[in-house]
Coordinates of C-alpha atoms and ligand atoms in Angstrom, one line a residue:
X1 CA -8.0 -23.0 7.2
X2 CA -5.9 -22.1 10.3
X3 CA -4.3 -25.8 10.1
X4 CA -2.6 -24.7 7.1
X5 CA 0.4 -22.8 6.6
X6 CA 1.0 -19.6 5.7
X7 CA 2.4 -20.4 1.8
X8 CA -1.1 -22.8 1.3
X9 CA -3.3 -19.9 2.8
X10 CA -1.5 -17.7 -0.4
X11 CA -2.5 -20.5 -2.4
X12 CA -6.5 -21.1 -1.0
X13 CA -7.1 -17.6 -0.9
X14 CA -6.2 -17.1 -4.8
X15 CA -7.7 -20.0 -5.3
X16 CA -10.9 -18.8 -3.8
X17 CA -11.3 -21.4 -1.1
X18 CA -12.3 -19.1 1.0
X19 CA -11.6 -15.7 1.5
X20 CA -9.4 -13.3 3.6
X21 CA -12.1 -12.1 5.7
X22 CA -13.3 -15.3 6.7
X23 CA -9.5 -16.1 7.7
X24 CA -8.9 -13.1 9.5
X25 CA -12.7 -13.9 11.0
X26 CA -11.3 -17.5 12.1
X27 CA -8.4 -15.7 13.6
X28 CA -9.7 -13.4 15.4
X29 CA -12.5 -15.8 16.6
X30 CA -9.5 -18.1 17.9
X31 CA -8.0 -15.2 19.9
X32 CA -10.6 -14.1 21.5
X33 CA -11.5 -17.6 22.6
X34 CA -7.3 -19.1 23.4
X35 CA -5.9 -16.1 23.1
X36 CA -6.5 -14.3 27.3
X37 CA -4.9 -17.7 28.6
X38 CA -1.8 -17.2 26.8
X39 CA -1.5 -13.5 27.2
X40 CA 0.4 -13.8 23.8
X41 CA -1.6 -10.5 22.8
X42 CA -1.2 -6.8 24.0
X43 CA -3.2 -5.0 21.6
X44 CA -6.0 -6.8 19.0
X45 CA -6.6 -4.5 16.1
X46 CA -9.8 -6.4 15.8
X47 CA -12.1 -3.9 13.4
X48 CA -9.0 -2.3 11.2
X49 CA -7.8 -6.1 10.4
X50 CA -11.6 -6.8 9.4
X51 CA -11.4 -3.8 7.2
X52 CA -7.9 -4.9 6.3
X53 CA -9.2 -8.3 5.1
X54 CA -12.0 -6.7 3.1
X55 CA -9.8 -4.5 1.2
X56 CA -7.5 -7.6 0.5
X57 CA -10.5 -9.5 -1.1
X58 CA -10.8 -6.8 -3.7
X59 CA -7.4 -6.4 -4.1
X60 CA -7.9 -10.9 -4.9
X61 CA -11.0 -10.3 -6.8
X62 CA -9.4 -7.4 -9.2
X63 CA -6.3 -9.6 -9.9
X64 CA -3.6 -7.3 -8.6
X65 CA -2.8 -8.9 -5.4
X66 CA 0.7 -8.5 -3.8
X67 CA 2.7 -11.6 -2.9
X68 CA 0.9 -12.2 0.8
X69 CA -2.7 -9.9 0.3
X70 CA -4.8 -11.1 2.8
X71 CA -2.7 -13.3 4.9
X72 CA -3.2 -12.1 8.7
X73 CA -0.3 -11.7 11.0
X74 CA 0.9 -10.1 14.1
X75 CA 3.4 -7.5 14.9
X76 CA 5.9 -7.8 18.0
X77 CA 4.8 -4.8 20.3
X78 CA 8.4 -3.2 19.3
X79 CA 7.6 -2.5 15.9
X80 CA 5.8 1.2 15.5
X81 CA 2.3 1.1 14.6
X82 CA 0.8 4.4 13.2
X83 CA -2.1 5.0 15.2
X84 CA -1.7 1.8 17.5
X85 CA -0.4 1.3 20.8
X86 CA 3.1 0.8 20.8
X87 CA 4.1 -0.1 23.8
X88 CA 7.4 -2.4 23.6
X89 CA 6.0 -4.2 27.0
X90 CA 6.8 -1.2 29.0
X91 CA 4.9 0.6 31.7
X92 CA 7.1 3.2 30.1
X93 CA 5.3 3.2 26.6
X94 CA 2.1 2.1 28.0
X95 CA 0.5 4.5 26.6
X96 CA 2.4 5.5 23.4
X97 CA 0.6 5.5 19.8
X98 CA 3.5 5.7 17.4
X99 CA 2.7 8.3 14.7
X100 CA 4.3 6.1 12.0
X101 CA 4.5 2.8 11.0
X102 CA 8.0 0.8 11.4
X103 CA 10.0 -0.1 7.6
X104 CA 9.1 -3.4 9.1
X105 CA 5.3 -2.8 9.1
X106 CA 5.2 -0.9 6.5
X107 CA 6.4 -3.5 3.7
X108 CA 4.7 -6.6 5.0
X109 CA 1.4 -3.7 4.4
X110 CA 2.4 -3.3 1.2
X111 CA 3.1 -6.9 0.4
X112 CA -0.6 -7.3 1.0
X113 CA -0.9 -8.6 5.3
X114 CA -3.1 -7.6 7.2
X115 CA -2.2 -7.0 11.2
X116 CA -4.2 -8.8 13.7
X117 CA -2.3 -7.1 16.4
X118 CA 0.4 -6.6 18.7
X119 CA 2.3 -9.3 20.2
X120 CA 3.4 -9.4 23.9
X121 CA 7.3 -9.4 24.8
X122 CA 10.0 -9.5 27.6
X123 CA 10.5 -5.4 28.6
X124 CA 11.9 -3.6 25.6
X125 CA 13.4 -7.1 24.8
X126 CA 15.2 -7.6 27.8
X127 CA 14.8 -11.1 28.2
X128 CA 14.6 -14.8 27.6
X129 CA 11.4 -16.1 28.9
X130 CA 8.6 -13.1 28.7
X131 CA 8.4 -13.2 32.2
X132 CA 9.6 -9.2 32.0
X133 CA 6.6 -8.0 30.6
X134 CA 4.9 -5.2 32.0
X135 CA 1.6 -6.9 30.8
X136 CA 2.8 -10.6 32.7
X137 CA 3.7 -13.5 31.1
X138 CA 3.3 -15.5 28.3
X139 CA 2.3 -19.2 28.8
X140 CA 3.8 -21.6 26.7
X141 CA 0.7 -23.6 24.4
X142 CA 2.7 -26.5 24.9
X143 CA 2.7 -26.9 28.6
X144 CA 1.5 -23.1 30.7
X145 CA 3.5 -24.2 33.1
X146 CA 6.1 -23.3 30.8
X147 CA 7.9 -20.1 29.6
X148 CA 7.4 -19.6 26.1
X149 CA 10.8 -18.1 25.6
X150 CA 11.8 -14.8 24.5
X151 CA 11.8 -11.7 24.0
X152 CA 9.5 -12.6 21.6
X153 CA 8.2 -15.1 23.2
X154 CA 4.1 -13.1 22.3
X155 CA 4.7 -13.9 18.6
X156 CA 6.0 -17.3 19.0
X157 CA 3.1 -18.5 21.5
X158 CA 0.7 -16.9 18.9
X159 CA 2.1 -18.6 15.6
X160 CA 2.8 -22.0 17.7
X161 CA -1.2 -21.9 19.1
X162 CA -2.8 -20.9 15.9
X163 CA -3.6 -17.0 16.8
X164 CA -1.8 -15.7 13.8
X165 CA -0.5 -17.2 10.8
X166 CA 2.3 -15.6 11.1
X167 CA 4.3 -13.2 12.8
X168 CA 7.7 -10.6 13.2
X169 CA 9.9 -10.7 15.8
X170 CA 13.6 -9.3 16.7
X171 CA 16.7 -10.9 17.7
X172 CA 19.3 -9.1 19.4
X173 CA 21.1 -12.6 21.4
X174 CA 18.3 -14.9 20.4
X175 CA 15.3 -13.4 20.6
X176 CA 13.6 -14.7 17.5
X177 CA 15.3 -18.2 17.3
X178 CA 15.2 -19.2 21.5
X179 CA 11.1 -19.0 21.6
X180 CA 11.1 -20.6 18.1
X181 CA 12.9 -23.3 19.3
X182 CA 10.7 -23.4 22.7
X183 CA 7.8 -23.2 21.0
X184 CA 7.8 -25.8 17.8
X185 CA 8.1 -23.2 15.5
X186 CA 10.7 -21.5 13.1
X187 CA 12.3 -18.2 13.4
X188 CA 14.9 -16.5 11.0
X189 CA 17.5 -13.5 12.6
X190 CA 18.6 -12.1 9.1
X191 CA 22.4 -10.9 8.8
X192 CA 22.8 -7.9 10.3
X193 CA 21.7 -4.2 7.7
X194 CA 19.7 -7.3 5.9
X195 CA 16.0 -5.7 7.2
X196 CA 15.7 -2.0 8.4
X197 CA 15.8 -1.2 11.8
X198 CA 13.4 2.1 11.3
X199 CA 10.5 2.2 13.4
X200 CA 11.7 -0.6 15.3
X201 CA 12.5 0.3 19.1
X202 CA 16.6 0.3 19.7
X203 CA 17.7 -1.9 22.7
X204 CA 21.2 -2.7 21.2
X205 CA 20.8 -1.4 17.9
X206 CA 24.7 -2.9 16.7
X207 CA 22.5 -6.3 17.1
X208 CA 18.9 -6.0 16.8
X209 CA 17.3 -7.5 13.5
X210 CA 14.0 -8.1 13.0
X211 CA 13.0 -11.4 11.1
X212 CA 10.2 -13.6 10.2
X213 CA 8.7 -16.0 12.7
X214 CA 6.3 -18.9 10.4
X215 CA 5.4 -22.5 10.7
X216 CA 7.5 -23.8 7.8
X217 CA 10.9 -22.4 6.0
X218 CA 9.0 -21.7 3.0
X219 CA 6.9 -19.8 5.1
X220 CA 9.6 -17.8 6.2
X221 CA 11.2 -17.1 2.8
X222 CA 8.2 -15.2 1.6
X223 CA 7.6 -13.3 4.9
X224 CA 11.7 -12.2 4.4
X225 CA 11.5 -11.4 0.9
X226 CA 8.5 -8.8 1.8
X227 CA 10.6 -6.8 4.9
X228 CA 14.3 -7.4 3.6
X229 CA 15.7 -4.6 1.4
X230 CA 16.9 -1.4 1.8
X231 CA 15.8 1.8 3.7
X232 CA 17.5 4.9 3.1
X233 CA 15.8 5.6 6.9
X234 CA 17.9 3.4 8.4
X235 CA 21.7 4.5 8.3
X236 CA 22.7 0.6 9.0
X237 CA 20.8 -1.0 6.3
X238 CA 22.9 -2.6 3.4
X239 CA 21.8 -1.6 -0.6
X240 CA 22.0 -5.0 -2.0
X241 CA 19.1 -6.8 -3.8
X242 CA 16.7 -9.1 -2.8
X243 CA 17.0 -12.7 -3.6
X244 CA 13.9 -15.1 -4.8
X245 CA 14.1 -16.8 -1.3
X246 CA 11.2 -18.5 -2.4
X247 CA 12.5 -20.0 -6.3
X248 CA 16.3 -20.9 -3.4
X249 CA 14.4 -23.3 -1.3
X250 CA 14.3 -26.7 -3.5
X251 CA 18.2 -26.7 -4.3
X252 CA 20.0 -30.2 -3.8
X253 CA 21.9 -30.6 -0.7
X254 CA 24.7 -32.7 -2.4
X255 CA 28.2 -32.0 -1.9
X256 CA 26.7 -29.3 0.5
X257 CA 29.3 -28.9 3.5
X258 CA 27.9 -28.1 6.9
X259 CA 29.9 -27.4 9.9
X260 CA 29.3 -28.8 13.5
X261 CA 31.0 -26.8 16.2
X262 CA 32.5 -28.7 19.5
X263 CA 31.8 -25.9 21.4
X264 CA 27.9 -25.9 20.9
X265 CA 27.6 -29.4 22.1
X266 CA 29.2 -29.2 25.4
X267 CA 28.8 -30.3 29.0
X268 CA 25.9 -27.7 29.4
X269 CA 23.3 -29.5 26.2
X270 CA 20.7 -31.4 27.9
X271 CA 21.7 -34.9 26.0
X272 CA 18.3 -35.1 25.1
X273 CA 18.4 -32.2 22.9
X274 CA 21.3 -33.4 21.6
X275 CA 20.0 -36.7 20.0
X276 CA 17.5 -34.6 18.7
X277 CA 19.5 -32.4 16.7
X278 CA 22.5 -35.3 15.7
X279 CA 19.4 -37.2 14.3
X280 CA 18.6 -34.1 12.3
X281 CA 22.1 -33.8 11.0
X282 CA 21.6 -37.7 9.8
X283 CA 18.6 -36.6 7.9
X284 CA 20.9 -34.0 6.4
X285 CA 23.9 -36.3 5.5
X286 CA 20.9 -38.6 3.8
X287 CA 19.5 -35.6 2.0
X288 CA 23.6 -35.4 0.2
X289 CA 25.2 -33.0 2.6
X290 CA 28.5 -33.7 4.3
X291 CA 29.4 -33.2 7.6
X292 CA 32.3 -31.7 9.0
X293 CA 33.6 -31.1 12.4
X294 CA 34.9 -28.0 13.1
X295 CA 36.0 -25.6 16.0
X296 CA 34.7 -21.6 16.7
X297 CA 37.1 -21.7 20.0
X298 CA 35.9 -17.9 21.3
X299 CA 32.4 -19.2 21.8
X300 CA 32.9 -19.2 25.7
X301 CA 33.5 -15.0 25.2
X302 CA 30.0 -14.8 23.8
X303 CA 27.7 -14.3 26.6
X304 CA 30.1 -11.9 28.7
X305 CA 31.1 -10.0 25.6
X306 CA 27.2 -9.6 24.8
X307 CA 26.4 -8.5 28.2
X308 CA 29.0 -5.8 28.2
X309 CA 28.1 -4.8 24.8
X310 CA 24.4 -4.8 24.6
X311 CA 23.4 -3.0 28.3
X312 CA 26.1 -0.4 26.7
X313 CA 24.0 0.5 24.3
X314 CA 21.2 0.1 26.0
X315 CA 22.0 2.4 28.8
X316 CA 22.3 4.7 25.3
X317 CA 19.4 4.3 23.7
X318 CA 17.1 3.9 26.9
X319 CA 18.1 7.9 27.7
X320 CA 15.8 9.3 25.0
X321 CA 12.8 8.3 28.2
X322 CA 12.9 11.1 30.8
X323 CA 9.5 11.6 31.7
X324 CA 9.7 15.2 29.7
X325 CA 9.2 14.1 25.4
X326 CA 7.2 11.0 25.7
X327 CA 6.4 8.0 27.3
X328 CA 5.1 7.5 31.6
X329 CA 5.5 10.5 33.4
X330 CA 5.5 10.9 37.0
X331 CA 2.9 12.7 38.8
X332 CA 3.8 15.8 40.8
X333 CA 7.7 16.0 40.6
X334 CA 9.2 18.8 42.9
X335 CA 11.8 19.5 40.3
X336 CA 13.5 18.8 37.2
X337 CA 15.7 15.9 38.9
X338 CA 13.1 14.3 40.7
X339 CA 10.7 14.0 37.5
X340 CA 13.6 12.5 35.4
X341 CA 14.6 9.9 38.5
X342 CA 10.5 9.2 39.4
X343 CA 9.5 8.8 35.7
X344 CA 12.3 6.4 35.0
X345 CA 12.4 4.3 38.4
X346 CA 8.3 4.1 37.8
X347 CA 8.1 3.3 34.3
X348 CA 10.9 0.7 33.8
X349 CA 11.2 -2.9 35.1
X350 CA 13.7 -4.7 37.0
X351 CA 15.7 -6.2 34.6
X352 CA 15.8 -3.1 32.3
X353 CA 17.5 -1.0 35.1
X354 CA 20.0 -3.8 35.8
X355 CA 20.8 -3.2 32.1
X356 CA 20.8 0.3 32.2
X357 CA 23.0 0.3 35.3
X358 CA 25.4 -2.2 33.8
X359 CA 25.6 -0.7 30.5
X360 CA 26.5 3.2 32.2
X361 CA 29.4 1.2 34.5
X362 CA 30.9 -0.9 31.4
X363 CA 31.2 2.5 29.7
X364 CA 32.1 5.5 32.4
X365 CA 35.4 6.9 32.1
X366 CA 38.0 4.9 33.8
X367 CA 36.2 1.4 32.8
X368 CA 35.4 2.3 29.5
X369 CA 38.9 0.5 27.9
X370 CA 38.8 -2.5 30.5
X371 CA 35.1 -3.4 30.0
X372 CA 33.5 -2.4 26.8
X373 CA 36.9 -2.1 24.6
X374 CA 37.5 -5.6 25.5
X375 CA 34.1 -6.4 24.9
X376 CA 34.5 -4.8 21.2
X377 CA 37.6 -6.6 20.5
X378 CA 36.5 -10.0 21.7
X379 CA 33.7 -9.8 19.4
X380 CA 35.6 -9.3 16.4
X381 CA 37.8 -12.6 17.1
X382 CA 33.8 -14.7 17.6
X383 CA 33.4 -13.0 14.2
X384 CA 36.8 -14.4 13.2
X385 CA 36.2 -17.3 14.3
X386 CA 33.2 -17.6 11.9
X387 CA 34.9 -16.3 9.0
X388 CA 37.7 -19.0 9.2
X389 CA 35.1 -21.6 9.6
X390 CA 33.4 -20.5 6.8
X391 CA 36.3 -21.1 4.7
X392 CA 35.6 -24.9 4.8
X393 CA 32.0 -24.9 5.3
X394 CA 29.1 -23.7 3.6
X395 CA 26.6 -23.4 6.7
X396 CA 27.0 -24.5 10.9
X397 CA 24.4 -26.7 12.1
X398 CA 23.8 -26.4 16.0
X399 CA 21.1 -26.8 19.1
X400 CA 19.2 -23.8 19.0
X401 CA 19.1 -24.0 22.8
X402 CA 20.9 -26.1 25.5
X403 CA 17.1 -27.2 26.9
X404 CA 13.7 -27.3 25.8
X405 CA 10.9 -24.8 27.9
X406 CA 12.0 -23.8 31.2
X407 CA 9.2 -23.8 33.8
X408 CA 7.9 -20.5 34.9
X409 CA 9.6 -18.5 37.8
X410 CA 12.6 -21.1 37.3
X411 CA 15.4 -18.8 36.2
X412 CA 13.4 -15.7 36.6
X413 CA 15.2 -14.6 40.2
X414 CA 18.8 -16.0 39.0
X415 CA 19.8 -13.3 35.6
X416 CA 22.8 -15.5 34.8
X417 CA 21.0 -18.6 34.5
X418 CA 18.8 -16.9 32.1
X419 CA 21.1 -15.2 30.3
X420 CA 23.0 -18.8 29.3
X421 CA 19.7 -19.9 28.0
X422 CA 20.7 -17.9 24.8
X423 CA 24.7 -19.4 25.1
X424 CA 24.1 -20.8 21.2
X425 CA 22.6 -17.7 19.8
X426 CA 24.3 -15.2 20.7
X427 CA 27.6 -15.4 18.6
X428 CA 26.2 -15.0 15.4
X429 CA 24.2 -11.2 16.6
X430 CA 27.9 -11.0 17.4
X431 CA 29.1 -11.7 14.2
X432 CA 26.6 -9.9 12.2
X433 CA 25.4 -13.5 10.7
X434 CA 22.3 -15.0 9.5
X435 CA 20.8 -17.7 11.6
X436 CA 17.5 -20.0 12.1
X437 CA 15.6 -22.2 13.7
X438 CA 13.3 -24.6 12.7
X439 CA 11.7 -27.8 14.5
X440 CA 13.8 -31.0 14.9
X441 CA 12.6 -33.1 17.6
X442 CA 10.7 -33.2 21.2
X443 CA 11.6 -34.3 24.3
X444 CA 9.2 -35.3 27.0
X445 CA 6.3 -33.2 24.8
X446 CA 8.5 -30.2 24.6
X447 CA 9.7 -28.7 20.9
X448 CA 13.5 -28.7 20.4
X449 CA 15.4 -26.9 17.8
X450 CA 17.8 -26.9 14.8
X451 CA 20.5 -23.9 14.2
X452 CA 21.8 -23.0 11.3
X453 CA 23.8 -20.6 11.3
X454 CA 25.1 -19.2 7.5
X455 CA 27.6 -16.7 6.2
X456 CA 26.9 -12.9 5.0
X457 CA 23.8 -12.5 3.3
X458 CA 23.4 -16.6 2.6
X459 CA 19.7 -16.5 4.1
X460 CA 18.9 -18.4 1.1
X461 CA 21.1 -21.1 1.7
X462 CA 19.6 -21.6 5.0
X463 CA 15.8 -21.5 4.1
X464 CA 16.7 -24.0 1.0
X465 CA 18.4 -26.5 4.0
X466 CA 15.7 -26.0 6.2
X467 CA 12.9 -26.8 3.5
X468 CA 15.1 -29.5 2.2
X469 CA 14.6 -30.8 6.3
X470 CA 11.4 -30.3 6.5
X471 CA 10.2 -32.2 2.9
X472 CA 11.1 -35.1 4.8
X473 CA 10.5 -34.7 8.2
X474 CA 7.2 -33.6 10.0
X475 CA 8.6 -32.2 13.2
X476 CA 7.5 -28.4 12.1
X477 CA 3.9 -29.9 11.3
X478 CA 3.0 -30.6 15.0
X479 CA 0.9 -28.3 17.3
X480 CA 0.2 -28.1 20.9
X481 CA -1.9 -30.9 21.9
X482 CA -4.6 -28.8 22.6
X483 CA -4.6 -26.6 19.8
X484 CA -5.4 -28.7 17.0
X485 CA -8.1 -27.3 15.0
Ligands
LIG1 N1 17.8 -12.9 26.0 C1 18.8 -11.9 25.5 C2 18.7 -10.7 26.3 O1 18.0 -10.7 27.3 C3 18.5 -11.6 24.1 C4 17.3 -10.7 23.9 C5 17.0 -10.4 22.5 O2 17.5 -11.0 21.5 N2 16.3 -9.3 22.3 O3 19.3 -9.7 26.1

């Protein structure tokens, strides 16, 4: 049962071969047994899944299941659990229980899940490789020498090695769709007000979305169609209905147009990767859609303009931890000053004060204008850019990544190598869009990844392409060699 995916374990459980506790059982079993080497968990919610699972066989038995009853997945450690450590891989929030549960949580609850945990991260999604975590790394299944990417790199470790069937993650500049790609599995950032941001803890909260990570796109389309809609909690999110994700998937591809932009197959894309993704873009032109080459020339502007943007509002939402309302506190302070500089120099990482510091520089008075104006006004022109291309295409097909899994410790002391690990991602958080990943390809036993990319609410479009894909390939059907069941 933990071979299939998550749209046949719907089907097996209604059809009774076998039941939801014995798959959370299996599960949990597999954890406890691959799960410490991976460090993809922070928290196992061992006995409330159990009971979780047992309340979904009644729910089977009595006929009135919800869309995914019984189906067990894992919750990125951002998401606010009621009752559960929350902990958004922070000494900070080490030991915070959120009092609520996050939109997030709360719908894929009601849509019939049932949580098998929290997954393990980069620091309050700071990161590209989980090698922030206040808990240490994550290994990749496909090679622990490996990162597994990030930040949500936990979730994507545990989908890709069979510790969850599925799982959420968040994307703020890649953070769903890089590990995806890194780790043979598919990952979907919905457009931007698409999913509710409530409950979910704010590192740059113009960019963060949280989104579906799943072994197939068809997986994906029912995990989206549970946590998309909107939220009256969550100030951002957009009052516009709900597709059948599901009923979009098996559309014809004919006369479809999709984009390729020069600018994402450049010097830096390991060649490799990129016969790996133009073959996928032949399978595509088979399957009736057209390709067309077009140009999105502010793409250079992306990574600068995110990391004047996103530490900014960072440094903003980080403020709320001083040591006095919640969170790590540190012992003895003298005064008011020294328990507000000791709690936050203790409880955060490295790499989250190199944000925070950034982000408080790119907006004090005097840089404000030359920094994080800019910054603003160059990501309206990416977001141009993507408008105009979208005039003659329908979706943009791209690497999701210039390389497959980077080797632990490898970028980890060098932040600008890491942050260009997310160069082809991070536009469309810029632009608000819709974008995914989904297997296309390995190179020397490592996953590599497909991007599309899709206009304004089209995440239909782009789970109907990737399914399309992936009826006639198998590249999202392999597993670590190790994990095979
Ligand atoms: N790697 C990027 C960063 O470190 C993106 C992270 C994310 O999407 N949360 O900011």
């Amino acid at each position: 049962m933990l071979e299939h995916t998550l749209t046949e374990q719907v089907a097996a459980l209604r059809d009774g071969a076998y039941s939801a506790r014995e798959l959370t059982d299996a599960y949990l079993a597999r954890i406890e047994a691959a799960g410490g080497a991976l460090n993809a968990y922070i928290t196992v919610t061992a006995a409330a899944a159990r009971a979780a699972a047992d309340a979904a066989d009644a729910a089977l038995a009595a006929g009135n299941a919800p869309a995914l009853t019984g189906i067990p997945i894992a919750h990125k450690d951002i998401f606010c659990t009621d009752g559960v450590r929350t902990s958004c891989a922070s000494r900070m929030l080490d030991s915070f229980v959120a009092p609520y549960d996050a939109t997030v949580v709360q719908r894929l609850a009601a849509a019939g899940a049932v949580m098998l945990g929290k997954t393990n991260m980069d620091e309050f999604a700071m990161g590209s490789s989980n090698e922030t975590s206040f808990y240490g790394p994550v290994r990749n299944p496909w090679d622990p020498a490996r990162v597994p990417g990030g930040s949500s790199g936990g979730s994507a470790a545990a989908v890709a090695a069979g510790l969850c069937s599925a799982a959420t993650g968040t994307d703020t500049g890649g953070s769903i769709r890089q590990p995806a790609a890194l780790t043979g599995i598919c990952g979907l950032k919905p457009t931007y007000g698409r999913v509710s941001r409530y409950g979910m803890i704010a590192f740059a909260s113009s960019l963060d979305q949280a989104g579906p990570m799943a072994r197939s796109a068809a997986d994906m389309a029912l995990l989206l169609h549970a946590m998309a809609g909107f939220d009256p909690r969550d100030s951002t999110s957009i009052d516009q209905p709900v597709p059948d994700y599901a009923a979009a998937l098996y559309q014809p591809l004919s006369g479809l147009r999709i984009g390729l932009p020069a600018q994402y197959f450049d010097a830096g894309l390991d060649p490799d990767v990129g016969d790996a993704v133009r073959a996928a873009l032949g399978e595509l032109e088979r399957l009736g859609a057209q390709l067309v080459d077009i140009a999105l020339p502010h793409t250079p502007l992306s990574v600068p303009a995110y990391y004047v943007v996103a530490p900014a509002e960072a440094s903003s939402n980080l403020a709320r931890y001083d040591g006095v309302r919640y969170g790590y506190r540190a012992d003895n302070p003298v005064d008011l000053e020294d328990l507000y500089k000791r709690s936050r120099s203790e409880g955060f990482g490295a790499e989250v004060k190199r944000r925070i510091l950034i982000g408080t520089y790119v907006l004090s008075a005097g840089y404000y204008d030359a920094y994080y104006l800019k910054a603003q006004r160059v990501r309206r022109l990416i977001r141009n850019d993507f408008l105009d291309a979208f005039d003659r295409v329908d979706v943009i097909a791209a690497p999701t990544t210039p390389q497959p899994a980077f080797r632990m410790g490898e970028k980890q002391h060098d932040p600008v190598a890491m942050y260009l690990s997310d160069i082809y991602t991070i536009a469309a958080n810029l632009a608000g869009l819709p974008a995914l990943s989904v297997p296309c390809g390995q190179v020397q036993g490592l996953p590599v990844g497909l991007q599309l990319i899709g206009r304004d609410f089209d995440e239909a479009r782009l789970l109907n392409v990737a399914h399309r894909y992936q009826q006639v390939t198998d590249w999202h059907t392999r597993r670590p060699p190790e994990t095979q069941a």
